[in-house]
Structures are given as structure tokens and as C-alpha cells.
Amino acid sequence: MSLKSIVRELKEMKEGMGNISKRGEGRAGHSRVASQTQWPNAWHRPNQCQEEIEQTGNWAHLPPELLFDIVQRVEDSEVAWPERRNVVACAAVCRSWRCATKEAVKTLQQCARFTFPVSLKQPAPRDHPIQCFVRRDRATSTFRLYLGLSPSLHGENDKLLMAARKVRRATGTDFVISLASDDFSRNSNTYVGKLRSNFLGTKFTIFDSQPPSDAVLPPTSRITRNRINSKQVSPKLPARNYETATIAYELNMLRTRGPRRMHCTMHHIPLSSLQADGTAPTPTNMVHGENPLEEQFTSMNLSQGKGTTIHAPDANNTGEPLVLKNKAPRWHEQLQCWCLNFRGRVTVASVKNFQLVAAPGAADQPTEVPPAELEKVILQFGKIGKDIFTMDYRYPLSAFQAFAICLTSFDTKPACE
């Protein structure tokens, strides 16, 4: 039996166990395009047929060596979306297949491939940036992040990574970030995190739905609950927001000409991560729990309350935090504008365009970060068309962090321009 036949049979078996056939998906309104662009349903579907799947005949009792070899072959052959759905299909067969898939699939930093939603929280590779683009929907105040160089002609192969919706409040603005483009409820299992601004739109805070790493938080962590309803919080997985970064825009009260100036403080990423042997927090499970392997598939369906904010120290971050700042542009006399070298990734002049590099450490806390690392562009964002923007990021940022930073450009900042 060929590898493609095995994968096809696994997918059919998985769909049969979940009582969801291709014809049934069509009746539910999920088009072929939507099935390719959304995250696979295995991540958002209740684990109703787990017992049946665990008892699946020969597939559940393959020798470990043979099982790992099959999964590794699928992992090596399916390198891009939508073909990588086959890797997710392998993980949805049963527990033994899940363990083999988790062992075969490497982190985003190691393989530069998005497989599971946890990849959105993992740092990008060191060698080359991850290239994405953002679509803005003005009518619904929705922003969608896709994987790829630029939008495809018909959008069939555009892989949706995350989506955000802008919600105005009396004291500021919230951007709710989700895995789905049609579900932005904080009680949903697709909730990823949020971005919150102050009244002037000059300071933003990034909140993550899970800790920055798989380490257990200390019991002395300071927890703040705001208007929380105890009935909305699951006793097994309480809803919490972990403050991971702050973005501050410099005021421009004199109205001088030039791009916006910003500073991003990544609280849980140390500046030492830019060293050759440095490391950045890398979560391996989407939801932290007592049994991370099972929580990855099942606990995402637990209801979550909202309003819980945790300010907890990170065990991996014992040094000076990483601070990102604007790369200084140059004034072009002929074009009469500020210019940055986006290497062809940005084609339309806009006040939203920016490039971020690492700021040097404080004088009293010297680090051995090479000067070349301080010159590398860690995140760049710019406009290429009407309501279309490119976003390129690299290590040590994750897709979630980069997307949240870019969302700050879409908020009104009358005091910064």
C-alpha cells in the first residue's frame, strides 16, 4: 500500500469516527476554500468518539517503529498547506498516533513549518524570516493573517493563521485574536489572546491566553480578576490573560515630519536570546494542563471566562528583557519622503510601515549580543495595496506576538503623528 493510500484511508477513518463526512461538511456550509484556509477541525471538535478511536483495530496497534516511520514519511512529504492537513489527520487517529506525530513534528524554529496552532506561539527560525500578509476588512473591523508571500489569485491556497477583530471601548480599544475568522468570543476554544490600548492609543499591552512557556506558574503569581463570573470559568481550565509585552508610541506634540516611533518590551524574551547559544520561550502545548498531550486535543473545548489577568515572572527570563525599536529611516530628497529598505516587500508609502530591530542593552547590564544581530530586522510591516499588508518576522518573535505588534498600527494615534 502506498503512502498516499495510507493517508487517504486514515483521513476517511477519522471523518467516519467523528460522524462528519465530506458531504455533511458541504451541507454545513464549509466550502472547499474554507476547509483549506481554516485550521483543521480536529483542533476545535469535542472529543466525543475518543473511546471508539482508541479501539480502532490494526491502526491503533501498529509496532512503534513502523508507526513512527509512517508518520515521519508523511511529515517529510507534506511540507506546505493544504497538504499538511494530512499530518494533522495522523495525529487525530488515536493516542499512539498522536504520540508518534508529536515526536515527528519539530518546533517552528527547527523546521519552519506550521502544523498545529501551538506553532503560532513558537519563535520563528533564526536563518530566515517567516513571510505573511494581512487583509483588512473595514466593514467588520476584522484583520486576517495569512501565511505566504502575497495573496493568491482566488484565495484557495491562502492559509489562515489568525484573525483579529477591533472592539472599541470607552477607555480604549481591544483587538481580540482568534484562530477562526468568524468566532471572536473570549469564551471560545479558538481564543488566542488580545491586544489592549489606552485612551490615546499610545500604549498597548499584549495578553496571551496561555503562559509563555510550559513551565508551571508559581503559586505567588499576582492575579487580578475584573468583573469575572464564576459560572463562566471552567474549574479545570480557568480563563486567564498573561501579560507578555507592552508597546509604547512616542508622542509627537510638535507635529514633526517622520514615521511613528515605537518601543516594544517583550517581558518574557531575554535580550540574551539573540546570542548564538541563547534561547527564547518555546511552548510545546497549546493549553497547559496536567496532561499536556491530551490537553492539546481536548481541553481547548472547555469554556473559558474572561477578565483574569496574570502578571507572573518567567523562569526562563532572568536577564534584561528584549526591547524592539524602530529602525531609523533616511530622508530621500528626490522623493521627499522617509525611506526604508523593505527588499521589495512593501510597495505603498504609509505611516503604518515600520521595521523593528533589537535595542542595545543598558550600560549597567552588558550582554554579549553581536552587533550584527542588533542590525537584523526582526519584524517588518508595510502596505502593498488597498487593505493588504505584508508582515515578515523572525526569531525570537512568534507569529502571535508579531501579529499583535502589527495590529497596533491600525489604531488611531492623533498624538503620535
CSV table of C-alpha atoms in Angstrom, one decimal:
chain,number,residue,atom,x,y,z
A,1,MET,CA,0.0,0.0,0.0
A,2,SER,CA,1.4,3.4,-1.0
A,3,LEU,CA,1.9,6.3,1.5
A,4,LYS,CA,-0.8,8.3,-0.2
A,5,SER,CA,-3.3,5.4,0.2
A,6,ILE,CA,-2.5,5.1,3.9
A,7,VAL,CA,-3.0,8.8,4.4
A,8,ARG,CA,-6.3,8.7,2.5
A,9,GLU,CA,-7.6,5.8,4.5
A,10,LEU,CA,-6.6,7.5,7.7
A,11,LYS,CA,-8.5,10.6,6.8
A,12,GLU,CA,-11.6,8.6,5.8
A,13,MET,CA,-11.5,6.7,9.1
A,14,LYS,CA,-11.1,9.9,11.1
A,15,GLU,CA,-14.0,11.5,9.4
A,16,GLY,CA,-16.1,8.4,9.9
A,17,MET,CA,-15.3,8.3,13.7
A,18,GLY,CA,-16.3,11.9,14.0
A,19,ASN,CA,-19.6,11.3,12.1
A,20,ILE,CA,-18.5,14.2,9.7
A,21,SER,CA,-18.4,13.2,6.1
A,22,LYS,CA,-17.3,15.4,3.2
A,23,ARG,CA,-20.9,15.6,2.1
A,24,GLY,CA,-22.0,16.6,5.6
A,25,GLU,CA,-19.4,19.3,5.7
A,26,GLY,CA,-20.8,20.7,2.5
A,27,ARG,CA,-24.3,20.9,3.9
A,28,ALA,CA,-22.9,22.7,6.9
A,29,GLY,CA,-21.7,25.4,4.6
A,30,HIS,CA,-17.9,24.7,4.7
A,31,SER,CA,-16.7,25.2,1.2
A,32,ARG,CA,-13.5,23.7,-0.3
A,33,VAL,CA,-11.7,27.0,0.1
A,34,ALA,CA,-12.7,27.4,3.7
A,35,SER,CA,-11.5,23.9,4.5
A,36,GLN,CA,-8.1,24.8,3.2
A,37,THR,CA,-7.7,28.1,4.8
A,38,GLN,CA,-9.0,27.3,8.3
A,39,TRP,CA,-7.2,25.3,11.0
A,40,PRO,CA,-8.3,21.6,10.8
A,41,ASN,CA,-11.5,20.7,12.6
A,42,ALA,CA,-9.6,18.2,14.8
A,43,TRP,CA,-8.5,21.2,16.9
A,44,HIS,CA,-11.9,22.5,17.6
A,45,ARG,CA,-14.1,19.4,17.7
A,46,PRO,CA,-15.2,17.8,21.0
A,47,ASN,CA,-13.5,14.5,21.8
A,48,GLN,CA,-16.8,12.6,21.6
A,49,CYS,CA,-15.5,9.5,19.9
A,50,GLN,CA,-12.3,9.0,21.8
A,51,GLU,CA,-13.2,5.6,23.1
A,52,GLU,CA,-14.1,4.4,19.6
A,53,ILE,CA,-10.9,5.8,18.1
A,54,GLU,CA,-8.7,4.2,20.9
A,55,GLN,CA,-10.2,0.8,19.9
A,56,THR,CA,-9.6,1.1,16.2
A,57,GLY,CA,-8.2,-2.3,15.0
A,58,ASN,CA,-4.9,-2.6,13.3
A,59,TRP,CA,-4.2,1.1,13.1
A,60,ALA,CA,-4.1,1.5,16.8
A,61,HIS,CA,-1.7,-1.4,17.4
A,62,LEU,CA,1.0,-1.0,14.8
A,63,PRO,CA,4.6,-1.6,16.0
A,64,PRO,CA,6.1,1.7,17.3
A,65,GLU,CA,8.9,1.6,14.8
A,66,LEU,CA,6.6,1.1,11.8
A,67,LEU,CA,4.1,3.7,13.2
A,68,PHE,CA,6.9,6.3,13.6
A,69,ASP,CA,8.2,5.6,10.1
A,70,ILE,CA,4.8,6.1,8.5
A,71,VAL,CA,4.3,9.4,10.4
A,72,GLN,CA,7.8,10.6,9.6
A,73,ARG,CA,7.2,9.9,5.9
A,74,VAL,CA,4.0,11.9,5.9
A,75,GLU,CA,5.8,14.7,7.8
A,76,ASP,CA,8.7,14.8,5.3
A,77,SER,CA,6.5,14.7,2.2
A,78,GLU,CA,3.8,17.2,3.1
A,79,VAL,CA,5.8,20.4,3.5
A,80,ALA,CA,3.1,23.1,2.8
A,81,TRP,CA,-0.5,23.8,3.3
A,82,PRO,CA,-3.1,22.5,2.5
A,83,GLU,CA,-1.2,19.2,2.2
A,84,ARG,CA,0.0,19.4,5.8
A,85,ARG,CA,-3.6,18.6,6.9
A,86,ASN,CA,-2.5,15.0,6.4
A,87,VAL,CA,-0.1,15.4,9.3
A,88,VAL,CA,-2.9,16.6,11.5
A,89,ALA,CA,-5.0,13.7,10.3
A,90,CYS,CA,-2.3,11.3,11.6
A,91,ALA,CA,-2.5,13.0,15.0
A,92,ALA,CA,-6.3,12.6,15.1
A,93,VAL,CA,-6.3,8.8,14.7
A,94,CYS,CA,-5.7,7.7,18.3
A,95,ARG,CA,-3.4,8.2,21.2
A,96,SER,CA,-0.5,6.2,19.9
A,97,TRP,CA,-0.6,8.1,16.6
A,98,ARG,CA,-0.7,11.3,18.4
A,99,CYS,CA,2.4,10.5,20.4
A,100,ALA,CA,4.2,9.4,17.2
A,101,THR,CA,3.1,12.6,15.4
A,102,LYS,CA,4.2,14.8,18.3
A,103,GLU,CA,7.6,13.1,18.2
A,104,ALA,CA,8.0,13.5,14.5
A,105,VAL,CA,6.8,17.1,14.2
A,106,LYS,CA,9.5,19.6,15.2
A,107,THR,CA,9.1,23.1,16.5
A,108,LEU,CA,8.7,26.0,14.1
A,109,GLN,CA,12.2,27.2,14.9
A,110,GLN,CA,13.6,23.9,13.8
A,111,CYS,CA,11.6,23.1,10.7
A,112,ALA,CA,9.9,26.4,9.7
A,113,ARG,CA,6.6,24.6,9.1
A,114,PHE,CA,3.2,25.5,10.6
A,115,THR,CA,1.4,22.3,11.7
A,116,PHE,CA,-0.6,22.8,14.8
A,117,PRO,CA,-1.9,26.0,16.4
A,118,VAL,CA,0.9,25.9,19.0
A,119,SER,CA,3.3,26.8,16.2
A,120,LEU,CA,1.7,30.3,16.4
A,121,LYS,CA,3.3,30.7,19.9
A,122,GLN,CA,6.7,29.4,19.0
A,123,PRO,CA,9.6,31.6,17.8
A,124,ALA,CA,10.5,31.7,14.1
A,125,PRO,CA,13.7,30.2,12.7
A,126,ARG,CA,17.0,32.1,13.1
A,127,ASP,CA,18.1,31.7,9.5
A,128,HIS,CA,15.3,33.3,7.5
A,129,PRO,CA,12.1,35.2,8.2
A,130,ILE,CA,8.5,33.8,8.1
A,131,GLN,CA,6.6,35.8,5.4
A,132,CYS,CA,2.9,36.5,5.8
A,133,PHE,CA,0.4,39.0,4.7
A,134,VAL,CA,-2.6,40.7,6.4
A,135,ARG,CA,-6.0,41.5,4.9
A,136,ARG,CA,-8.1,44.3,6.4
A,137,ASP,CA,-11.9,44.3,6.3
A,138,ARG,CA,-13.0,47.8,7.0
A,139,ALA,CA,-16.7,46.9,7.2
A,140,THR,CA,-16.3,44.4,10.0
A,141,SER,CA,-13.1,45.8,11.5
A,142,THR,CA,-11.5,42.4,11.0
A,143,PHE,CA,-7.9,41.7,10.3
A,144,ARG,CA,-6.8,38.3,8.9
A,145,LEU,CA,-3.2,36.9,8.9
A,146,TYR,CA,-2.3,34.5,6.2
A,147,LEU,CA,0.8,32.5,5.5
A,148,GLY,CA,2.6,33.3,2.2
A,149,LEU,CA,4.4,35.9,0.2
A,150,SER,CA,1.2,37.6,-1.1
A,151,PRO,CA,-2.5,36.8,-1.7
A,152,SER,CA,-3.2,34.2,-4.3
A,153,LEU,CA,-5.4,34.9,-7.3
A,154,HIS,CA,-8.5,33.1,-5.9
A,155,GLY,CA,-7.5,32.7,-2.3
A,156,GLU,CA,-7.8,28.9,-2.4
A,157,ASN,CA,-4.3,28.3,-1.1
A,158,ASP,CA,-4.2,31.1,1.4
A,159,LYS,CA,-3.6,29.5,4.8
A,160,LEU,CA,-5.3,31.5,7.6
A,161,LEU,CA,-3.2,31.6,10.7
A,162,MET,CA,-5.1,34.0,12.9
A,163,ALA,CA,-7.7,36.7,12.8
A,164,ALA,CA,-8.4,39.7,14.9
A,165,ARG,CA,-11.4,42.0,15.5
A,166,LYS,CA,-11.2,45.6,16.6
A,167,VAL,CA,-13.6,46.4,19.5
A,168,ARG,CA,-13.9,50.0,20.7
A,169,ARG,CA,-14.4,50.7,24.4
A,170,ALA,CA,-15.0,53.8,26.3
A,171,THR,CA,-11.4,53.9,27.7
A,172,GLY,CA,-9.5,52.4,24.7
A,173,THR,CA,-9.5,49.7,22.0
A,174,ASP,CA,-9.3,45.9,22.2
A,175,PHE,CA,-8.2,43.6,19.4
A,176,VAL,CA,-9.5,40.1,20.1
A,177,ILE,CA,-7.3,37.5,18.4
A,178,SER,CA,-8.7,34.1,17.4
A,179,LEU,CA,-7.8,31.0,15.3
A,180,ALA,CA,-11.1,31.4,13.4
A,181,SER,CA,-12.2,34.4,11.4
A,182,ASP,CA,-15.8,34.1,12.4
A,183,ASP,CA,-15.5,33.4,16.2
A,184,PHE,CA,-14.1,36.1,18.4
A,185,SER,CA,-15.7,35.2,21.7
A,186,ARG,CA,-13.3,35.1,24.7
A,187,ASN,CA,-15.2,32.0,25.9
A,188,SER,CA,-14.4,30.2,22.7
A,189,ASN,CA,-11.8,27.4,22.3
A,190,THR,CA,-10.4,29.4,19.4
A,191,TYR,CA,-9.4,32.4,21.6
A,192,VAL,CA,-5.7,33.1,21.3
A,193,GLY,CA,-5.2,36.4,23.1
A,194,LYS,CA,-5.9,40.1,22.9
A,195,LEU,CA,-4.3,43.5,22.4
A,196,ARG,CA,-5.5,46.4,24.6
A,197,SER,CA,-4.7,50.1,24.2
A,198,ASN,CA,-5.1,53.1,26.4
A,199,PHE,CA,-7.4,56.0,25.7
A,200,LEU,CA,-4.8,58.0,23.5
A,201,GLY,CA,-3.7,54.9,21.6
A,202,THR,CA,-0.1,55.5,22.6
A,203,LYS,CA,0.4,52.4,24.8
A,204,PHE,CA,-0.6,48.8,24.1
A,205,THR,CA,-0.5,45.6,26.1
A,206,ILE,CA,-0.4,42.1,24.6
A,207,PHE,CA,-2.2,39.4,26.6
A,208,ASP,CA,-1.7,35.8,25.8
A,209,SER,CA,-4.3,33.1,26.6
A,210,GLN,CA,-1.5,30.8,28.0
A,211,PRO,CA,1.8,31.1,29.7
A,212,PRO,CA,4.8,31.9,27.5
A,213,SER,CA,6.3,28.5,28.2
A,214,ASP,CA,5.3,25.1,29.5
A,215,ALA,CA,6.6,25.9,33.0
A,216,VAL,CA,4.1,25.9,35.8
A,217,LEU,CA,3.4,29.3,37.2
A,218,PRO,CA,4.4,29.9,40.8
A,219,PRO,CA,1.5,30.0,43.4
A,220,THR,CA,2.6,33.5,44.4
A,221,SER,CA,1.7,35.0,41.0
A,222,ARG,CA,-0.4,38.1,41.3
A,223,ILE,CA,-3.9,37.5,39.8
A,224,THR,CA,-6.3,40.3,39.1
A,225,ARG,CA,-9.9,39.5,38.4
A,226,ASN,CA,-12.1,42.1,36.7
A,227,ARG,CA,-15.9,41.5,36.5
A,228,ILE,CA,-15.4,37.8,36.4
A,229,ASN,CA,-18.4,35.5,36.6
A,230,SER,CA,-17.6,32.3,38.5
A,231,LYS,CA,-20.1,30.3,36.4
A,232,GLN,CA,-18.2,31.2,33.2
A,233,VAL,CA,-14.9,29.8,34.4
A,234,SER,CA,-14.2,26.1,34.0
A,235,PRO,CA,-12.8,24.6,37.2
A,236,LYS,CA,-10.3,22.5,35.1
A,237,LEU,CA,-9.0,25.3,32.8
A,238,PRO,CA,-9.7,28.8,34.2
A,239,ALA,CA,-9.6,31.6,31.7
A,240,ARG,CA,-6.6,33.9,32.1
A,241,ASN,CA,-4.7,36.5,30.2
A,242,TYR,CA,-1.0,36.5,30.6
A,243,GLU,CA,0.7,39.9,30.1
A,244,THR,CA,3.6,39.2,27.7
A,245,ALA,CA,4.5,42.5,26.1
A,246,THR,CA,4.0,46.3,26.0
A,247,ILE,CA,4.2,48.6,23.1
A,248,ALA,CA,4.7,52.4,23.6
A,249,TYR,CA,4.5,55.0,20.9
A,250,GLU,CA,6.4,58.3,21.3
A,251,LEU,CA,4.3,61.4,21.4
A,252,ASN,CA,4.7,63.9,18.6
A,253,MET,CA,3.3,67.1,20.1
A,254,LEU,CA,5.4,69.3,17.8
A,255,ARG,CA,4.0,67.6,14.7
A,256,THR,CA,7.4,67.0,13.2
A,257,ARG,CA,7.6,65.0,10.0
A,258,GLY,CA,8.6,61.4,10.1
A,259,PRO,CA,7.3,57.9,10.8
A,260,ARG,CA,5.8,56.8,14.1
A,261,ARG,CA,8.3,55.8,16.7
A,262,MET,CA,7.7,52.9,19.0
A,263,HIS,CA,9.3,50.7,21.6
A,264,CYS,CA,8.2,47.1,22.2
A,265,THR,CA,9.2,45.5,25.5
A,266,MET,CA,9.0,41.7,25.4
A,267,HIS,CA,8.7,40.8,29.0
A,268,HIS,CA,9.4,37.1,28.7
A,269,ILE,CA,12.1,37.1,25.9
A,270,PRO,CA,15.5,37.9,27.3
A,271,LEU,CA,17.9,40.0,25.3
A,272,SER,CA,20.4,37.2,25.7
A,273,SER,CA,18.2,35.1,23.4
A,274,LEU,CA,19.9,36.9,20.4
A,275,GLN,CA,23.3,35.3,21.4
A,276,ALA,CA,24.5,32.3,19.4
A,277,ASP,CA,23.6,30.0,22.3
A,278,GLY,CA,20.6,32.0,23.5
A,279,THR,CA,17.1,30.5,23.7
A,280,ALA,CA,13.6,32.0,23.6
A,281,PRO,CA,10.5,30.6,25.4
A,282,THR,CA,9.1,27.8,23.2
A,283,PRO,CA,5.7,26.3,24.3
A,284,THR,CA,5.1,22.8,23.1
A,285,ASN,CA,1.4,22.5,24.1
A,286,MET,CA,-1.4,24.9,23.1
A,287,VAL,CA,-3.1,24.5,26.5
A,288,HIS,CA,-1.2,24.0,29.7
A,289,GLY,CA,-2.5,21.3,31.9
A,290,GLU,CA,-1.8,18.2,34.0
A,291,ASN,CA,-1.6,16.1,30.9
A,292,PRO,CA,-0.4,18.3,28.1
A,293,LEU,CA,-0.6,15.6,25.4
A,294,GLU,CA,-4.3,15.2,25.9
A,295,GLU,CA,-5.0,18.8,26.7
A,296,GLN,CA,-3.6,19.7,23.3
A,297,PHE,CA,-6.7,18.0,21.7
A,298,THR,CA,-9.4,18.1,24.3
A,299,SER,CA,-9.1,20.9,26.8
A,300,MET,CA,-9.4,23.6,24.1
A,301,ASN,CA,-13.1,22.8,24.1
A,302,LEU,CA,-13.6,23.8,27.8
A,303,SER,CA,-15.4,27.0,28.3
A,304,GLN,CA,-13.3,30.0,29.5
A,305,GLY,CA,-14.2,33.0,31.5
A,306,LYS,CA,-12.8,36.4,30.8
A,307,GLY,CA,-11.2,39.2,32.7
A,308,THR,CA,-8.4,37.3,34.5
A,309,THR,CA,-5.0,38.9,34.1
A,310,ILE,CA,-1.9,37.3,35.5
A,311,HIS,CA,1.4,39.1,36.0
A,312,ALA,CA,3.9,36.2,36.5
A,313,PRO,CA,7.6,36.1,36.3
A,314,ASP,CA,9.0,33.7,33.7
A,315,ALA,CA,11.6,31.2,34.9
A,316,ASN,CA,13.4,31.4,31.6
A,317,ASN,CA,13.7,35.1,31.7
A,318,THR,CA,16.3,36.1,34.4
A,319,GLY,CA,18.1,38.8,32.4
A,320,GLU,CA,17.3,42.0,30.7
A,321,PRO,CA,14.1,41.8,28.5
A,322,LEU,CA,14.3,42.2,24.8
A,323,VAL,CA,13.3,45.7,23.6
A,324,LEU,CA,12.5,46.4,19.9
A,325,LYS,CA,12.7,49.8,18.4
A,326,ASN,CA,12.2,51.4,15.0
A,327,LYS,CA,15.0,51.2,12.5
A,328,ALA,CA,16.0,54.7,11.7
A,329,PRO,CA,14.8,55.7,8.2
A,330,ARG,CA,16.6,58.0,5.8
A,331,TRP,CA,15.2,61.1,4.1
A,332,HIS,CA,15.0,60.8,0.3
A,333,GLU,CA,15.5,64.3,-1.2
A,334,GLN,CA,14.1,63.3,-4.7
A,335,LEU,CA,11.1,61.5,-3.3
A,336,GLN,CA,10.6,63.9,-0.4
A,337,CYS,CA,9.8,61.1,2.0
A,338,TRP,CA,11.3,58.9,4.6
A,339,CYS,CA,12.6,55.6,3.2
A,340,LEU,CA,13.4,52.2,4.5
A,341,ASN,CA,14.7,49.2,2.5
A,342,PHE,CA,11.9,46.6,2.7
A,343,ARG,CA,13.6,44.5,-0.1
A,344,GLY,CA,10.6,44.7,-2.3
A,345,ARG,CA,8.1,43.5,0.3
A,346,VAL,CA,6.5,46.9,0.7
A,347,THR,CA,5.3,49.0,-2.3
A,348,VAL,CA,3.0,51.7,-1.0
A,349,ALA,CA,4.0,54.6,1.2
A,350,SER,CA,2.1,54.6,4.5
A,351,VAL,CA,2.6,55.9,8.0
A,352,LYS,CA,1.9,52.3,9.1
A,353,ASN,CA,5.1,50.9,7.5
A,354,PHE,CA,7.8,50.1,10.0
A,355,GLN,CA,10.9,47.9,10.7
A,356,LEU,CA,11.9,46.8,14.2
A,357,VAL,CA,15.4,45.9,15.4
A,358,ALA,CA,16.7,45.0,18.8
A,359,ALA,CA,17.7,47.8,21.1
A,360,PRO,CA,21.1,47.5,22.8
A,361,GLY,CA,21.1,46.6,26.5
A,362,ALA,CA,21.6,49.0,29.3
A,363,ALA,CA,25.1,50.2,30.1
A,364,ASP,CA,24.9,48.6,33.6
A,365,GLN,CA,23.8,45.2,32.2
A,366,PRO,CA,26.2,44.4,29.4
A,367,THR,CA,25.3,41.5,27.1
A,368,GLU,CA,27.4,39.7,24.5
A,369,VAL,CA,25.0,40.2,21.7
A,370,PRO,CA,26.9,40.5,18.4
A,371,PRO,CA,26.5,43.9,16.7
A,372,ALA,CA,25.2,42.2,13.5
A,373,GLU,CA,22.3,40.8,15.5
A,374,LEU,CA,21.3,44.3,16.6
A,375,GLU,CA,21.1,45.3,12.9
A,376,LYS,CA,18.9,42.5,11.8
A,377,VAL,CA,15.3,43.4,11.1
A,378,ILE,CA,13.2,41.2,13.5
A,379,LEU,CA,9.8,42.4,12.3
A,380,GLN,CA,8.7,44.5,9.3
A,381,PHE,CA,5.3,45.5,8.3
A,382,GLY,CA,4.1,47.5,5.3
A,383,LYS,CA,1.4,48.2,2.8
A,384,ILE,CA,1.3,46.6,-0.7
A,385,GLY,CA,-2.2,47.5,-1.8
A,386,LYS,CA,-5.7,48.6,-0.6
A,387,ASP,CA,-6.2,46.9,2.7
A,388,ILE,CA,-3.4,44.5,2.1
A,389,PHE,CA,-0.2,44.5,4.1
A,390,THR,CA,2.9,42.2,4.4
A,391,MET,CA,4.3,41.0,7.7
A,392,ASP,CA,7.7,39.4,7.9
A,393,TYR,CA,9.1,38.3,11.3
A,394,ARG,CA,12.0,36.2,12.5
A,395,TYR,CA,13.4,34.7,15.7
A,396,PRO,CA,12.8,35.3,18.6
A,397,LEU,CA,9.3,36.6,17.9
A,398,SER,CA,6.3,34.3,17.4
A,399,ALA,CA,3.5,34.8,14.9
A,400,PHE,CA,1.1,35.8,17.7
A,401,GLN,CA,3.5,38.4,19.1
A,402,ALA,CA,4.4,39.8,15.6
A,403,PHE,CA,0.7,40.0,14.6
A,404,ALA,CA,-0.3,41.7,17.8
A,405,ILE,CA,2.5,44.3,17.4
A,406,CYS,CA,1.4,45.0,13.8
A,407,LEU,CA,-2.2,45.4,14.9
A,408,THR,CA,-1.2,48.5,16.9
A,409,SER,CA,-0.7,50.3,13.6
A,410,PHE,CA,-4.4,50.1,12.9
A,411,ASP,CA,-5.4,52.1,16.0
A,412,THR,CA,-5.9,55.8,15.8
A,413,LYS,CA,-3.0,57.8,17.2
A,414,PRO,CA,-3.6,61.5,16.9
A,415,ALA,CA,-0.9,62.4,19.4
A,416,CYS,CA,1.8,60.4,17.6
A,417,GLU,CA,1.5,61.8,14.0
